[in-house]
Each structure stands twice: as C-alpha cells, then as structure tokens.
mmCIF file of C-alpha atoms and ligand atoms in Angstrom:
data_model
loop_
_atom_site.group_PDB
_atom_site.id
_atom_site.type_symbol
_atom_site.label_atom_id
_atom_site.label_comp_id
_atom_site.label_asym_id
_atom_site.label_seq_id
_atom_site.Cartn_x
_atom_site.Cartn_y
_atom_site.Cartn_z
ATOM 1 C CA UNK A 228 -14.326 -78.742 21.060
ATOM 2 C CA UNK A 229 -16.018 -81.328 23.198
ATOM 3 C CA UNK A 230 -18.522 -78.786 24.431
ATOM 4 C CA UNK A 231 -21.604 -80.885 23.653
ATOM 5 C CA UNK A 232 -23.012 -83.277 26.241
ATOM 6 C CA UNK A 233 -25.316 -85.954 24.915
ATOM 7 C CA UNK A 234 -28.243 -87.320 26.887
ATOM 8 C CA UNK A 235 -29.151 -90.653 25.373
ATOM 9 C CA UNK A 236 -32.395 -91.915 26.974
ATOM 10 C CA UNK A 237 -32.352 -95.717 27.096
ATOM 11 C CA UNK A 238 -34.796 -96.366 29.942
ATOM 12 C CA UNK A 239 -37.826 -97.368 27.891
ATOM 13 C CA UNK A 240 -39.633 -100.666 28.179
ATOM 14 C CA UNK A 241 -39.946 -101.188 24.430
ATOM 15 C CA UNK A 242 -43.371 -102.816 24.726
ATOM 16 C CA UNK A 243 -44.110 -102.491 21.013
ATOM 17 C CA UNK A 244 -40.922 -104.438 20.281
ATOM 18 C CA UNK A 245 -42.298 -107.385 22.207
ATOM 19 C CA UNK A 246 -39.092 -108.955 23.551
ATOM 20 C CA UNK A 247 -38.449 -110.060 27.135
ATOM 21 C CA UNK A 248 -35.532 -107.704 27.570
ATOM 22 C CA UNK A 249 -35.077 -104.065 26.566
ATOM 23 C CA UNK A 250 -35.174 -103.796 22.763
ATOM 24 C CA UNK A 251 -31.954 -101.799 23.006
ATOM 25 C CA UNK A 252 -30.148 -105.045 23.896
ATOM 26 C CA UNK A 253 -30.960 -106.435 20.449
ATOM 27 C CA UNK A 254 -27.892 -106.357 18.249
ATOM 28 C CA UNK A 255 -26.995 -104.432 15.125
ATOM 29 C CA UNK A 256 -23.867 -105.751 13.385
ATOM 30 C CA UNK A 257 -23.058 -107.737 16.510
ATOM 31 C CA UNK A 258 -23.294 -104.972 19.112
ATOM 32 C CA UNK A 259 -26.292 -103.790 21.159
ATOM 33 C CA UNK A 260 -28.408 -101.007 19.648
ATOM 34 C CA UNK A 261 -27.652 -98.579 22.491
ATOM 35 C CA UNK A 262 -23.919 -99.067 21.854
ATOM 36 C CA UNK A 263 -24.272 -98.425 18.126
ATOM 37 C CA UNK A 264 -26.188 -95.195 18.876
ATOM 38 C CA UNK A 265 -23.567 -94.028 21.367
ATOM 39 C CA UNK A 266 -20.741 -94.947 18.998
ATOM 40 C CA UNK A 267 -22.035 -92.586 16.297
ATOM 41 C CA UNK A 268 -22.141 -89.744 18.813
ATOM 42 C CA UNK A 269 -18.784 -90.554 20.393
ATOM 43 C CA UNK A 270 -17.177 -90.312 16.942
ATOM 44 C CA UNK A 271 -17.984 -86.584 16.794
ATOM 45 C CA UNK A 272 -15.095 -84.458 18.102
ATOM 46 C CA UNK A 273 -17.694 -82.009 19.440
ATOM 47 C CA UNK A 274 -19.118 -84.511 21.926
ATOM 48 C CA UNK A 275 -17.468 -84.401 25.344
ATOM 49 C CA UNK A 276 -19.857 -86.418 27.493
ATOM 50 C CA UNK A 277 -22.478 -89.104 26.938
ATOM 51 C CA UNK A 278 -24.979 -89.584 29.746
ATOM 52 C CA UNK A 279 -27.313 -92.558 29.405
ATOM 53 C CA UNK A 280 -30.411 -92.857 31.614
ATOM 54 C CA UNK A 281 -31.389 -96.520 32.056
ATOM 55 C CA UNK A 282 -34.199 -98.215 33.931
ATOM 56 C CA UNK A 283 -33.754 -99.656 37.396
ATOM 57 C CA UNK A 284 -34.281 -103.179 36.069
ATOM 58 C CA UNK A 285 -31.626 -102.747 33.352
ATOM 59 C CA UNK A 286 -29.018 -101.172 35.613
ATOM 60 C CA UNK A 287 -27.419 -104.526 36.602
ATOM 61 C CA UNK A 288 -26.967 -105.437 32.922
ATOM 62 C CA UNK A 289 -25.145 -102.169 32.221
ATOM 63 C CA UNK A 290 -22.963 -102.661 35.326
ATOM 64 C CA UNK A 291 -22.050 -106.287 34.555
ATOM 65 C CA UNK A 292 -22.758 -107.777 31.144
ATOM 66 C CA UNK A 293 -22.166 -104.466 29.319
ATOM 67 C CA UNK A 294 -19.562 -102.845 31.565
ATOM 68 C CA UNK A 295 -16.783 -103.127 28.938
ATOM 69 C CA UNK A 296 -18.885 -101.495 26.222
ATOM 70 C CA UNK A 297 -19.966 -98.739 28.617
ATOM 71 C CA UNK A 298 -16.350 -98.069 29.581
ATOM 72 C CA UNK A 299 -15.125 -98.151 25.981
ATOM 73 C CA UNK A 300 -17.217 -95.067 25.103
ATOM 74 C CA UNK A 301 -16.927 -93.546 28.610
ATOM 75 C CA UNK A 302 -20.697 -93.536 28.953
ATOM 76 C CA UNK A 303 -22.107 -92.237 32.234
ATOM 77 C CA UNK A 304 -25.002 -94.487 33.212
ATOM 78 C CA UNK A 305 -27.685 -92.863 35.375
ATOM 79 C CA UNK A 306 -31.117 -93.943 36.594
ATOM 80 C CA UNK A 307 -33.911 -92.923 34.187
ATOM 81 C CA UNK A 308 -37.600 -92.459 34.927
ATOM 82 C CA UNK A 309 -41.136 -93.542 34.078
ATOM 83 C CA UNK A 310 -41.530 -91.282 31.035
ATOM 84 C CA UNK A 311 -38.956 -90.287 28.468
ATOM 85 C CA UNK A 312 -38.901 -86.734 29.799
ATOM 86 C CA UNK A 313 -38.233 -88.068 33.315
ATOM 87 C CA UNK A 314 -35.211 -89.860 31.871
ATOM 88 C CA UNK A 315 -34.001 -86.705 30.116
ATOM 89 C CA UNK A 316 -34.463 -84.798 33.372
ATOM 90 C CA UNK A 317 -32.255 -87.354 35.137
ATOM 91 C CA UNK A 318 -29.633 -86.796 32.443
ATOM 92 C CA UNK A 319 -29.820 -83.042 32.987
ATOM 93 C CA UNK A 320 -29.304 -83.536 36.718
ATOM 94 C CA UNK A 321 -26.184 -85.603 36.020
ATOM 95 C CA UNK A 322 -24.771 -82.886 33.759
ATOM 96 C CA UNK A 323 -25.547 -80.318 36.455
ATOM 97 C CA UNK A 324 -23.756 -77.034 35.944
ATOM 98 C CA UNK A 325 -20.659 -78.468 34.219
ATOM 99 C CA UNK A 326 -19.145 -75.277 32.791
ATOM 100 C CA UNK A 327 -17.507 -77.176 29.904
ATOM 101 C CA UNK A 328 -20.948 -78.100 28.548
ATOM 102 C CA UNK A 329 -22.311 -75.411 26.226
ATOM 103 C CA UNK A 330 -24.849 -77.487 24.310
ATOM 104 C CA UNK A 331 -26.908 -80.526 25.167
ATOM 105 C CA UNK A 332 -28.008 -82.988 22.497
ATOM 106 C CA UNK A 333 -30.810 -85.410 23.311
ATOM 107 C CA UNK A 334 -30.636 -88.524 21.159
ATOM 108 C CA UNK A 335 -32.799 -91.646 21.368
ATOM 109 C CA UNK A 336 -30.715 -94.719 22.165
ATOM 110 C CA UNK A 337 -33.050 -96.456 19.709
ATOM 111 C CA UNK A 338 -31.636 -94.432 16.741
ATOM 112 C CA UNK A 339 -28.340 -96.127 15.863
ATOM 113 C CA UNK A 340 -28.179 -94.890 12.256
ATOM 114 C CA UNK A 341 -27.683 -91.133 12.465
ATOM 115 C CA UNK A 342 -24.972 -90.120 9.992
ATOM 116 C CA UNK A 343 -21.861 -88.093 10.797
ATOM 117 C CA UNK A 344 -22.986 -85.503 8.241
ATOM 118 C CA UNK A 345 -26.425 -85.043 9.817
ATOM 119 C CA UNK A 346 -24.865 -84.797 13.285
ATOM 120 C CA UNK A 347 -22.444 -82.108 12.152
ATOM 121 C CA UNK A 348 -25.262 -80.203 10.429
ATOM 122 C CA UNK A 349 -27.611 -80.145 13.426
ATOM 123 C CA UNK A 350 -24.761 -79.257 15.802
ATOM 124 C CA UNK A 351 -23.803 -76.340 13.544
ATOM 125 C CA UNK A 352 -27.404 -75.096 13.359
ATOM 126 C CA UNK A 353 -27.805 -75.284 17.149
ATOM 127 C CA UNK A 354 -24.696 -73.189 17.642
ATOM 128 C CA UNK A 355 -26.413 -70.480 15.550
ATOM 129 C CA UNK A 356 -29.981 -70.692 16.840
ATOM 130 C CA UNK A 357 -29.620 -72.315 20.328
ATOM 131 C CA UNK A 358 -32.272 -74.887 19.385
ATOM 132 C CA UNK A 359 -32.138 -77.218 16.389
ATOM 133 C CA UNK A 360 -33.437 -80.675 15.590
ATOM 134 C CA UNK A 361 -33.142 -83.101 12.707
ATOM 135 C CA UNK A 362 -36.266 -83.706 10.666
ATOM 136 C CA UNK A 363 -37.046 -85.884 7.678
ATOM 137 C CA UNK A 364 -39.475 -85.028 4.889
ATOM 138 C CA UNK A 365 -42.875 -86.711 5.241
ATOM 139 C CA UNK A 366 -42.778 -89.591 2.765
ATOM 140 C CA UNK A 367 -46.474 -90.157 2.080
ATOM 141 C CA UNK A 368 -49.515 -88.101 1.199
ATOM 142 C CA UNK A 369 -51.179 -86.728 4.319
ATOM 143 C CA UNK A 370 -54.902 -86.036 4.583
ATOM 144 C CA UNK A 371 -56.692 -84.154 7.360
ATOM 145 C CA UNK A 372 -60.241 -84.983 8.353
ATOM 146 C CA UNK A 373 -62.897 -82.295 8.195
ATOM 147 C CA UNK A 374 -65.775 -83.048 10.526
ATOM 148 C CA UNK A 375 -69.100 -82.134 9.067
ATOM 149 C CA UNK A 376 -72.440 -82.268 10.818
ATOM 150 C CA UNK A 377 -73.880 -84.936 8.504
ATOM 151 C CA UNK A 378 -71.657 -87.604 10.085
ATOM 152 C CA UNK A 379 -69.798 -88.380 6.877
ATOM 153 C CA UNK A 380 -66.034 -88.210 7.264
ATOM 154 C CA UNK A 381 -64.478 -86.034 4.604
ATOM 155 C CA UNK A 382 -60.815 -85.254 4.194
ATOM 156 C CA UNK A 383 -58.566 -82.744 2.512
ATOM 157 C CA UNK A 384 -54.972 -83.040 1.366
ATOM 158 C CA UNK A 385 -52.372 -81.338 3.553
ATOM 159 C CA UNK A 386 -49.495 -79.698 1.758
ATOM 160 C CA UNK A 387 -46.604 -81.809 2.980
ATOM 161 C CA UNK A 388 -43.836 -79.660 1.516
ATOM 162 C CA UNK A 389 -43.530 -77.864 4.851
ATOM 163 C CA UNK A 390 -44.028 -80.911 7.088
ATOM 164 C CA UNK A 391 -41.310 -82.944 8.777
ATOM 165 C CA UNK A 392 -41.076 -86.077 10.857
ATOM 166 C CA UNK A 393 -39.159 -85.050 13.994
ATOM 167 C CA UNK A 394 -35.974 -87.045 14.594
ATOM 168 C CA UNK A 395 -33.156 -86.840 17.088
ATOM 169 C CA UNK A 396 -30.639 -85.494 17.969
ATOM 170 C CA UNK A 397 -32.411 -82.431 19.273
ATOM 171 C CA UNK A 398 -29.753 -79.932 20.288
ATOM 172 C CA UNK A 399 -30.104 -76.926 22.579
ATOM 173 C CA UNK A 400 -27.894 -74.483 24.392
ATOM 174 C CA UNK A 401 -27.446 -75.985 27.849
ATOM 175 C CA UNK A 402 -29.122 -73.142 29.732
ATOM 176 C CA UNK A 403 -32.135 -73.149 27.417
ATOM 177 C CA UNK A 404 -32.835 -76.863 27.871
ATOM 178 C CA UNK A 405 -32.301 -76.629 31.651
ATOM 179 C CA UNK A 406 -34.831 -73.744 31.781
ATOM 180 C CA UNK A 407 -37.343 -75.650 29.641
ATOM 181 C CA UNK A 408 -37.200 -78.556 32.090
ATOM 182 C CA UNK A 409 -37.403 -76.299 35.146
ATOM 183 C CA UNK A 410 -40.611 -74.811 33.727
ATOM 184 C CA UNK A 411 -42.072 -78.166 32.673
ATOM 185 C CA UNK A 412 -45.220 -78.716 34.702
ATOM 186 C CA UNK A 413 -45.646 -82.382 33.814
ATOM 187 C CA UNK A 414 -47.992 -81.820 30.875
ATOM 188 C CA UNK A 415 -46.960 -84.520 28.409
ATOM 189 C CA UNK A 416 -44.831 -83.399 25.497
ATOM 190 C CA UNK A 417 -43.883 -85.423 22.490
ATOM 191 C CA UNK A 418 -40.245 -84.357 22.517
ATOM 192 C CA UNK A 419 -37.731 -81.912 23.940
ATOM 193 C CA UNK A 420 -38.315 -79.431 21.123
ATOM 194 C CA UNK A 421 -41.898 -79.007 22.323
ATOM 195 C CA UNK A 422 -40.755 -78.214 25.873
ATOM 196 C CA UNK A 423 -38.344 -75.589 24.550
ATOM 197 C CA UNK A 424 -41.095 -74.052 22.386
ATOM 198 C CA UNK A 425 -43.359 -73.815 25.417
ATOM 199 C CA UNK A 426 -40.951 -71.397 27.064
ATOM 200 C CA UNK A 427 -41.111 -69.231 23.956
ATOM 201 C CA UNK A 428 -37.966 -70.230 22.087
ATOM 202 C CA UNK A 429 -38.330 -71.224 18.418
ATOM 203 C CA UNK A 430 -36.759 -74.481 17.245
ATOM 204 C CA UNK A 431 -35.008 -74.640 13.890
ATOM 205 C CA UNK A 432 -34.936 -77.770 11.772
ATOM 206 C CA UNK A 433 -32.212 -79.351 9.677
ATOM 207 C CA UNK A 434 -33.310 -81.676 6.922
ATOM 208 C CA UNK A 435 -31.783 -85.044 7.733
ATOM 209 C CA UNK A 436 -31.908 -88.523 6.293
ATOM 210 C CA UNK A 437 -34.914 -90.752 6.966
ATOM 211 C CA UNK A 438 -32.351 -93.555 7.418
ATOM 212 C CA UNK A 439 -32.049 -92.244 10.992
ATOM 213 C CA UNK A 440 -34.992 -94.409 11.989
ATOM 214 C CA UNK A 441 -36.066 -95.311 15.500
ATOM 215 C CA UNK A 442 -36.088 -99.027 16.157
ATOM 216 C CA UNK A 443 -39.636 -99.685 17.358
ATOM 217 C CA UNK A 444 -40.745 -103.062 15.954
ATOM 218 C CA UNK A 445 -38.622 -106.227 15.489
ATOM 219 C CA UNK A 446 -38.887 -105.905 11.705
ATOM 220 C CA UNK A 447 -37.110 -102.534 11.915
ATOM 221 C CA UNK A 448 -33.918 -104.469 12.701
ATOM 222 C CA UNK A 449 -33.642 -106.007 9.235
ATOM 223 C CA UNK A 450 -33.936 -102.567 7.646
ATOM 224 C CA UNK A 451 -31.406 -101.198 10.129
ATOM 225 C CA UNK A 452 -28.899 -103.950 9.300
ATOM 226 C CA UNK A 453 -29.155 -103.068 5.610
ATOM 227 C CA UNK A 454 -28.712 -99.332 6.219
ATOM 228 C CA UNK A 455 -25.856 -99.964 8.645
ATOM 229 C CA UNK A 456 -24.013 -102.221 6.201
ATOM 230 C CA UNK A 457 -24.307 -99.582 3.475
ATOM 231 C CA UNK A 458 -23.129 -96.801 5.814
ATOM 232 C CA UNK A 459 -19.931 -98.598 6.790
ATOM 233 C CA UNK A 460 -18.945 -99.671 3.277
HETATM 234 O O1 C5P B 773 -40.263 -96.102 23.173
HETATM 235 P P1 C5P B 773 -39.449 -95.246 22.291
HETATM 236 O O2 C5P B 773 -38.456 -96.019 21.466
HETATM 237 O O3 C5P B 773 -40.238 -94.298 21.460
HETATM 238 O O4 C5P B 773 -38.556 -94.338 23.247
HETATM 239 C C1 C5P B 773 -37.589 -93.460 22.712
HETATM 240 C C2 C5P B 773 -36.311 -93.514 23.544
HETATM 241 O O5 C5P B 773 -36.574 -93.031 24.856
HETATM 242 C C3 C5P B 773 -35.773 -94.947 23.689
HETATM 243 O O6 C5P B 773 -34.370 -94.929 23.490
HETATM 244 C C4 C5P B 773 -36.181 -95.315 25.104
HETATM 245 O O7 C5P B 773 -35.285 -96.215 25.732
HETATM 246 C C5 C5P B 773 -36.144 -93.952 25.819
HETATM 247 N N1 C5P B 773 -37.040 -93.884 26.994
HETATM 248 C C6 C5P B 773 -36.494 -93.558 28.249
HETATM 249 N N2 C5P B 773 -37.304 -93.527 29.357
HETATM 250 C C7 C5P B 773 -38.614 -93.804 29.268
HETATM 251 C C8 C5P B 773 -39.193 -94.121 28.001
HETATM 252 C C9 C5P B 773 -38.372 -94.137 26.879
HETATM 253 O O8 C5P B 773 -35.293 -93.321 28.356
HETATM 254 N N3 C5P B 773 -39.348 -93.787 30.371
#
C-alpha cells in the first residue's frame, strides 16, 4: 500500500488556453484544476507521494496563495522545466531512490476527471506488466492520406477498432521509468510511454473513459464542470 509515487507535471504555460495565468489556476467546482487532479490521485490508497513540478514563475503562487491546498494533499512542489519531459525528469529526481516507491504514475495536472475505477484498473495492469497507460477509444472516423504522384490527395479509412487516444495516468515500475529517462537523448517524445518503448519495453493499455479529458481550451471547462458534477452525485 502507498507504493505508488505520482508525478503530476503542472509547469506548462497553457498558451492555447489563452489566460494571463497558468490555466491550472482556473477553477473546477471552486478549486484550482491542479488541486482537483491531485485530489483524485490522493484518494487512492495506493498513492504514497505526489510530486508536482511547477514553473519558476508559478512557484510563488504555490508557496503563498495555494500553500494550504498544497499542504492539505501533502503535495511536494518541485521546479519543472521547459518541456513536459524536463518537468517529469525533475519529478524523478525528487523521488530519487526512495525504496518505498515501487511504481511511478505520471498524470497531467490538466486532467482533473480521472475516475477512481480507471485509476485502480491502470494501477493493477502496471503491477502485472510494469508499464500501463489509460487510453480511450477513438471517437471519430479516421482517414489516412495516400500520396500519389498526380498531386491529388486521396485518402483511405483506417480501422479504428485498434486505435486509442493516449491518456494519463501512465504507470511504470520505478526502475523502468528511471532507466527510460536516463537513456533519453533529448529527442522529443509525445509521452512517457514512448520513452519507455524506446528502451524496448512494451506498454500495455487499459481502456478508460474519455471523460478523463485534458483541459486545453477555455471551453473545455464547461464540459469539465458537467462531468465533475455528474461524478460526485
Ligand atoms: O500543455 P499541456 O496541457 O498539453 O501539458 C500537459 C501537462 O504537462 C500540463 O499539466 C502541463 O502543466 C504540464 N507541463 C509541464 N511542463 C512543461 C509543459 C507542460 O509540467 N514544460
């Protein structure tokens, strides 16, 4: 119990959200998004630590304005980096070689709606396979372009029954994720699962709810409020 450490990257700039401050300071049911995300994770009895990388410019807010909320969930605030994987790396450094930590879950601070059931399912899968992520079925029809020499763009339907949208948490045995980051040469990766794959370890997927959306645009907040209200009924 308590053997999972969560790294919850929160050091983004949220440019697409378009607000002056970090989008994660926007509220969901009266509390900041980052707090709602951490709350879901803190509710799992398997989670022993929550490490949250934040940007240099946001650090004062977490130390002052938000200090009560940070303390309430015993969140360890650390300095993040320029790219998401730099922030995750900072989280890994903070966890260090804590022998109590057997698994590390990376979860976007911008995903406040992950359900307890999906968390339990991905944690269970990771304990079997050492690397598991949540994924949601692709909702729309996907077409792939076929480039032909006549300059006309033609497309073909992709079978989407075996496609997923990658979500978080992404959960790995601690040693595996540490090794993936030691080997990372800086080549951009879209997520932690890709870094783990690059060192030759397959990543299993657990079908999760698409409700676990990432807040990206301001209009996502209205949807999130509706999903949140339903989930706490
Ligand atoms: O920008 P986006 O929402 O896709 O980023 C996903 C998560 O990664 C967010 O919670 C964001 O705060 C975090 N992030 C980070 N460090 C960065 C960039 C993003 O911690 N340099």
